[in-house]
Amino acid sequence: MNTKSIILTAVALTLVLLTAGYIVNQPVIREVSASTANPPCPDEPRTISVTGDAGIRVAPDEVIITLGIETWNEDLNKAKSENDERVKQVLALADDFDIEPRYIQTDHISIEPRYEDWYEKQDFIGFNVRKSIVITLRDIDKFEDLITSALEGGVNRIHGIQFRTTELRKHKDEARSLAIKAAEEKAIALAGELGQEIGKPQHINESHSGWWSWYGSYWGSYWSGPMAQNVIQEVGSGSSSLDGTMAPGQITVNAKISVTFELK
């Protein structure tokens, strides 16, 4: 081997060794850099966050009934007169069922033309007159008789029936207390599984949950709320008696509490 070959071999070997040394040392540099980039904060609190849910089931003591009256006639005055007469008969039920005037009111009024071809607004056939009446009945034992009388008086839509409690505040406080207890018990159980103990609460938050339920339709427009009470949905037109088939049962008052506890 001549002198030139020996020199080239030595240079190549040196480059290989330098490259190997760089590769070996590079992870060490990265590791040191990573360990010093985000040092742990010794003052950061150790916490656990949980949610407690509770529901109190109670018997309802009032019911809100939304009734609808729809009439149709080619003559607007006749359609309106018939509707007005039916509404008067329903409003007169207030005296028969000892309902105070403030608990019965007209809620919705609409008058619109009807066409054979609705989209093209062609072939006019008459007018629709619609009114809704909202009744708050404080004696739910009279519920079935009131519905029957309303249907006989000309009501042809029942938009919604909502059973409620007049002692919401009392039951809400009780549900809230149980939800807090449930959250604490959950935190103790979870922390205990990890060999930890909870300390004082750091944050407390109450979620807004519906205590009532409702599902109704106003002339084809549907909407809904949290389903937490018993509800009767749309009833078709026609006069009929319920014949003792109504069972209000119980309603649920809910509470949901989120708590963050310190870990000792």
Protein backbone atom coordinates (compact mmCIF):
# COMPACT_ATOMS: atom_id res chain seq x y z
CA MET A 1 0.00 0.00 0.00
CA ASN A 2 1.48 3.36 -1.01
CA THR A 3 1.60 6.46 1.12
CA LYS A 4 -1.39 8.12 -0.66
CA SER A 5 -3.67 5.15 0.05
CA ILE A 6 -2.66 5.09 3.71
CA ILE A 7 -3.50 8.78 4.08
CA LEU A 8 -6.95 8.38 2.42
CA THR A 9 -7.75 5.38 4.63
CA ALA A 10 -6.81 7.32 7.76
CA VAL A 11 -8.97 10.28 6.75
CA ALA A 12 -11.97 8.02 6.06
CA LEU A 13 -11.55 6.24 9.41
CA THR A 14 -11.37 9.58 11.20
CA LEU A 15 -14.63 10.73 9.57
CA VAL A 16 -16.37 7.49 10.58
CA LEU A 17 -15.25 7.84 14.18
CA LEU A 18 -16.30 11.48 14.34
CA THR A 19 -19.73 10.65 12.89
CA ALA A 20 -20.22 7.76 15.31
CA GLY A 21 -19.27 9.97 18.21
CA TYR A 22 -21.81 12.60 17.11
CA ILE A 23 -24.59 10.01 16.85
CA VAL A 24 -23.78 8.52 20.25
CA ASN A 25 -23.63 11.89 21.97
CA GLN A 26 -26.72 13.44 20.28
CA PRO A 27 -29.44 11.67 22.40
CA VAL A 28 -27.65 12.74 25.56
CA ILE A 29 -27.80 16.36 24.45
CA ARG A 30 -31.52 16.02 23.65
CA GLU A 31 -32.27 14.34 26.96
CA VAL A 32 -30.53 17.04 28.96
CA SER A 33 -32.29 19.74 26.94
CA ALA A 34 -35.72 18.15 27.48
CA SER A 35 -35.23 17.69 31.20
CA THR A 36 -34.45 21.34 31.74
CA ALA A 37 -37.04 22.85 29.36
CA ASN A 38 -40.14 22.34 31.57
CA PRO A 39 -39.12 21.88 35.18
CA PRO A 40 -41.95 20.76 37.51
CA CYS A 41 -43.65 23.46 39.56
CA PRO A 42 -43.45 22.51 43.24
CA ASP A 43 -46.29 24.94 44.14
CA GLU A 44 -48.84 23.51 41.70
CA PRO A 45 -51.83 22.19 43.74
CA ARG A 46 -52.81 18.54 43.53
CA THR A 47 -56.57 18.29 43.01
CA ILE A 48 -59.36 15.95 41.98
CA SER A 49 -62.54 17.11 40.20
CA VAL A 50 -65.84 15.22 40.44
CA THR A 51 -69.54 15.72 39.65
CA GLY A 52 -72.48 14.78 41.85
CA ASP A 53 -76.03 14.26 40.55
CA ALA A 54 -79.24 13.94 42.55
CA GLY A 55 -82.95 13.83 41.81
CA ILE A 56 -85.90 14.22 44.18
CA ARG A 57 -89.15 12.58 43.05
CA VAL A 58 -92.27 14.32 44.32
CA ALA A 59 -95.98 14.29 43.57
CA PRO A 60 -97.10 17.25 41.41
CA ASP A 61 -99.62 19.70 42.86
CA GLU A 62 -100.44 21.77 39.76
CA VAL A 63 -100.74 21.26 36.03
CA ILE A 64 -100.40 23.70 33.14
CA ILE A 65 -102.61 22.85 30.16
CA THR A 66 -102.20 24.46 26.73
CA LEU A 67 -105.32 24.09 24.58
CA GLY A 68 -105.90 25.05 20.95
CA ILE A 69 -109.01 26.02 19.00
CA GLU A 70 -108.89 26.04 15.20
CA THR A 71 -111.78 27.03 12.93
CA TRP A 72 -112.04 27.34 9.16
CA ASN A 73 -114.46 29.02 6.79
CA GLU A 74 -114.43 30.62 3.37
CA ASP A 75 -115.77 33.75 5.04
CA LEU A 76 -113.28 35.31 7.47
CA ASN A 77 -115.97 36.79 9.73
CA LYS A 78 -117.68 33.42 10.08
CA ALA A 79 -114.40 31.65 10.85
CA LYS A 80 -113.56 34.26 13.48
CA SER A 81 -117.06 34.26 15.02
CA GLU A 82 -117.05 30.49 15.42
CA ASN A 83 -113.60 30.60 16.99
CA ASP A 84 -114.61 33.39 19.38
CA GLU A 85 -117.67 31.43 20.49
CA ARG A 86 -115.64 28.33 21.26
CA VAL A 87 -113.06 30.37 23.18
CA LYS A 88 -115.83 31.94 25.29
CA GLN A 89 -117.09 28.48 26.25
CA VAL A 90 -113.62 27.41 27.35
CA LEU A 91 -113.00 30.62 29.32
CA ALA A 92 -116.34 30.07 31.06
CA LEU A 93 -114.92 26.86 32.53
CA ALA A 94 -112.95 29.01 34.97
CA ASP A 95 -116.06 29.49 37.08
CA ASP A 96 -117.07 25.83 36.88
CA PHE A 97 -113.66 24.65 38.12
CA ASP A 98 -112.86 27.50 40.54
CA ILE A 99 -109.96 28.76 38.44
CA GLU A 100 -108.85 32.31 39.20
CA PRO A 101 -108.82 34.68 36.18
CA ARG A 102 -105.03 35.07 36.43
CA TYR A 103 -104.63 31.33 35.82
CA ILE A 104 -106.39 31.27 32.44
CA GLN A 105 -105.31 33.33 29.45
CA THR A 106 -105.25 33.49 25.66
CA ASP A 107 -101.69 32.82 24.57
CA HIS A 108 -101.67 32.68 20.76
CA ILE A 109 -103.84 34.15 18.00
CA SER A 110 -103.35 33.73 14.25
CA ILE A 111 -105.40 34.24 11.10
CA GLU A 112 -104.11 32.98 7.78
CA PRO A 113 -105.52 32.19 4.34
CA ARG A 114 -105.71 28.64 3.03
CA TYR A 115 -104.92 27.58 -0.52
CA GLU A 116 -105.37 24.35 -2.40
CA ASP A 117 -101.81 24.84 -3.64
CA TRP A 118 -100.03 26.33 -0.64
CA TYR A 119 -96.62 26.78 -2.25
CA GLU A 120 -97.89 28.65 -5.27
CA LYS A 121 -100.60 30.48 -3.24
CA GLN A 122 -103.23 29.44 -5.80
CA ASP A 123 -106.87 28.36 -5.50
CA PHE A 124 -107.94 30.17 -2.32
CA ILE A 125 -110.29 28.01 -0.22
CA GLY A 126 -110.80 29.95 3.03
CA PHE A 127 -109.31 31.22 6.30
CA ASN A 128 -107.85 29.45 9.33
CA VAL A 129 -108.38 31.14 12.70
CA ARG A 130 -106.36 29.72 15.58
CA LYS A 131 -106.17 30.56 19.27
CA SER A 132 -104.35 28.94 22.17
CA ILE A 133 -105.46 29.05 25.79
CA VAL A 134 -103.18 28.35 28.76
CA ILE A 135 -104.78 27.14 31.99
CA THR A 136 -103.01 26.61 35.31
CA LEU A 137 -104.99 24.13 37.40
CA ARG A 138 -104.05 24.09 41.08
CA ASP A 139 -106.31 21.12 41.89
CA ILE A 140 -105.11 18.26 39.72
CA ASP A 141 -107.98 16.05 40.90
CA LYS A 142 -110.14 18.10 38.52
CA PHE A 143 -107.81 17.54 35.59
CA GLU A 144 -109.77 14.89 33.69
CA ASP A 145 -113.10 16.67 34.08
CA LEU A 146 -111.56 19.92 32.87
CA ILE A 147 -110.08 18.29 29.76
CA THR A 148 -113.37 16.57 28.96
CA SER A 149 -115.33 19.81 29.34
CA ALA A 150 -112.81 21.70 27.20
CA LEU A 151 -113.09 19.17 24.36
CA GLU A 152 -116.87 19.30 24.56
CA GLY A 153 -116.70 23.11 24.48
CA GLY A 154 -114.91 23.19 21.13
CA VAL A 155 -111.22 22.60 21.83
CA ASN A 156 -109.70 20.53 19.02
CA ARG A 157 -106.03 20.63 19.99
CA ILE A 158 -104.18 19.84 23.21
CA HIS A 159 -100.71 21.27 22.69
CA GLY A 160 -99.13 20.31 25.99
CA ILE A 161 -99.73 19.20 29.57
CA GLN A 162 -97.09 19.97 32.17
CA PHE A 163 -97.21 18.67 35.74
CA ARG A 164 -95.27 20.80 38.23
CA THR A 165 -94.68 21.40 41.92
CA THR A 166 -95.30 24.70 43.70
CA GLU A 167 -92.60 23.82 46.27
CA LEU A 168 -89.75 23.88 43.80
CA ARG A 169 -87.39 25.85 46.07
CA LYS A 170 -87.74 23.36 48.90
CA HIS A 171 -87.15 20.31 46.69
CA LYS A 172 -84.36 22.02 44.74
CA ASP A 173 -82.44 22.74 47.96
CA GLU A 174 -82.81 19.12 49.03
CA ALA A 175 -81.62 17.83 45.64
CA ARG A 176 -78.66 20.23 45.73
CA SER A 177 -77.62 19.00 49.18
CA LEU A 178 -77.74 15.39 48.02
CA ALA A 179 -75.72 16.23 44.89
CA ILE A 180 -72.96 17.81 47.00
CA LYS A 181 -72.87 14.74 49.22
CA ALA A 182 -72.68 12.49 46.16
CA ALA A 183 -69.75 14.50 44.79
CA GLU A 184 -67.85 14.25 48.07
CA GLU A 185 -68.42 10.51 48.36
CA LYS A 186 -67.24 10.01 44.78
CA ALA A 187 -64.07 12.04 45.42
CA ILE A 188 -63.28 10.03 48.57
CA ALA A 189 -63.76 6.74 46.71
CA LEU A 190 -61.63 7.72 43.72
CA ALA A 191 -58.83 9.20 45.82
CA GLY A 192 -58.87 6.19 48.13
CA GLU A 193 -58.31 3.80 45.22
CA LEU A 194 -55.06 5.68 44.54
CA GLY A 195 -53.98 5.83 48.16
CA GLN A 196 -54.85 9.52 48.50
CA GLU A 197 -57.07 11.61 50.79
CA ILE A 198 -59.13 14.64 49.84
CA GLY A 199 -58.80 18.00 51.54
CA LYS A 200 -60.84 21.18 51.35
CA PRO A 201 -62.95 21.99 48.27
CA GLN A 202 -61.25 24.47 45.95
CA HIS A 203 -64.01 25.11 43.40
CA ILE A 204 -67.78 24.47 43.48
CA ASN A 205 -70.07 24.91 40.49
CA GLU A 206 -73.75 24.14 39.93
CA SER A 207 -74.86 23.16 36.45
CA HIS A 208 -78.17 24.46 35.21
CA SER A 209 -80.41 21.44 34.84
CA GLY A 210 -84.11 21.57 34.07
CA TRP A 211 -86.48 20.73 36.88
CA TRP A 212 -89.45 20.61 34.55
CA SER A 213 -90.35 18.89 31.33
CA TRP A 214 -92.39 20.02 28.38
CA TYR A 215 -93.11 18.88 24.89
CA GLY A 216 -95.72 20.60 22.81
CA SER A 217 -96.53 21.90 19.37
CA TYR A 218 -98.01 25.20 18.35
CA TRP A 219 -99.72 24.54 15.05
CA GLY A 220 -96.94 22.41 13.60
CA SER A 221 -93.93 24.09 15.24
CA TYR A 222 -92.33 21.60 17.62
CA TRP A 223 -90.07 22.41 20.52
CA SER A 224 -88.96 20.68 23.69
CA GLY A 225 -87.30 21.12 27.06
CA PRO A 226 -85.51 18.92 29.61
CA MET A 227 -87.54 15.77 30.20
CA ALA A 228 -87.81 15.71 33.98
CA GLN A 229 -91.55 15.66 34.62
CA ASN A 230 -94.47 13.71 33.26
CA VAL A 231 -95.74 15.06 29.96
CA ILE A 232 -98.65 14.33 27.64
CA GLN A 233 -97.97 15.22 24.05
CA GLU A 234 -100.18 16.33 21.17
CA VAL A 235 -103.77 15.07 21.22
CA GLY A 236 -105.72 15.11 17.97
CA SER A 237 -109.00 16.87 17.33
CA GLY A 238 -112.36 15.50 18.38
CA SER A 239 -114.39 15.30 21.55
CA SER A 240 -113.83 12.39 23.93
CA SER A 241 -113.67 11.58 27.62
CA LEU A 242 -110.46 10.37 29.27
CA ASP A 243 -112.46 7.96 31.46
CA GLY A 244 -110.10 7.92 34.42
CA THR A 245 -106.98 7.08 32.41
CA MET A 246 -104.82 9.94 33.70
CA ALA A 247 -102.00 9.10 36.15
CA PRO A 248 -99.73 12.08 36.95
CA GLY A 249 -97.33 9.90 38.95
CA GLN A 250 -94.28 11.81 40.19
CA ILE A 251 -92.00 14.50 38.83
CA THR A 252 -88.25 14.82 39.33
CA VAL A 253 -86.40 17.86 40.65
CA ASN A 254 -82.74 17.56 39.62
CA ALA A 255 -79.45 19.09 40.79
CA LYS A 256 -75.92 18.70 39.42
CA ILE A 257 -72.86 19.94 41.33
CA SER A 258 -69.20 19.91 40.20
CA VAL A 259 -66.53 20.14 42.94
CA THR A 260 -62.73 20.29 42.83
CA PHE A 261 -61.08 18.99 46.03
CA GLU A 262 -57.52 19.45 47.17
CA LEU A 263 -55.50 16.26 47.60
CA LYS A 264 -53.60 16.04 50.88
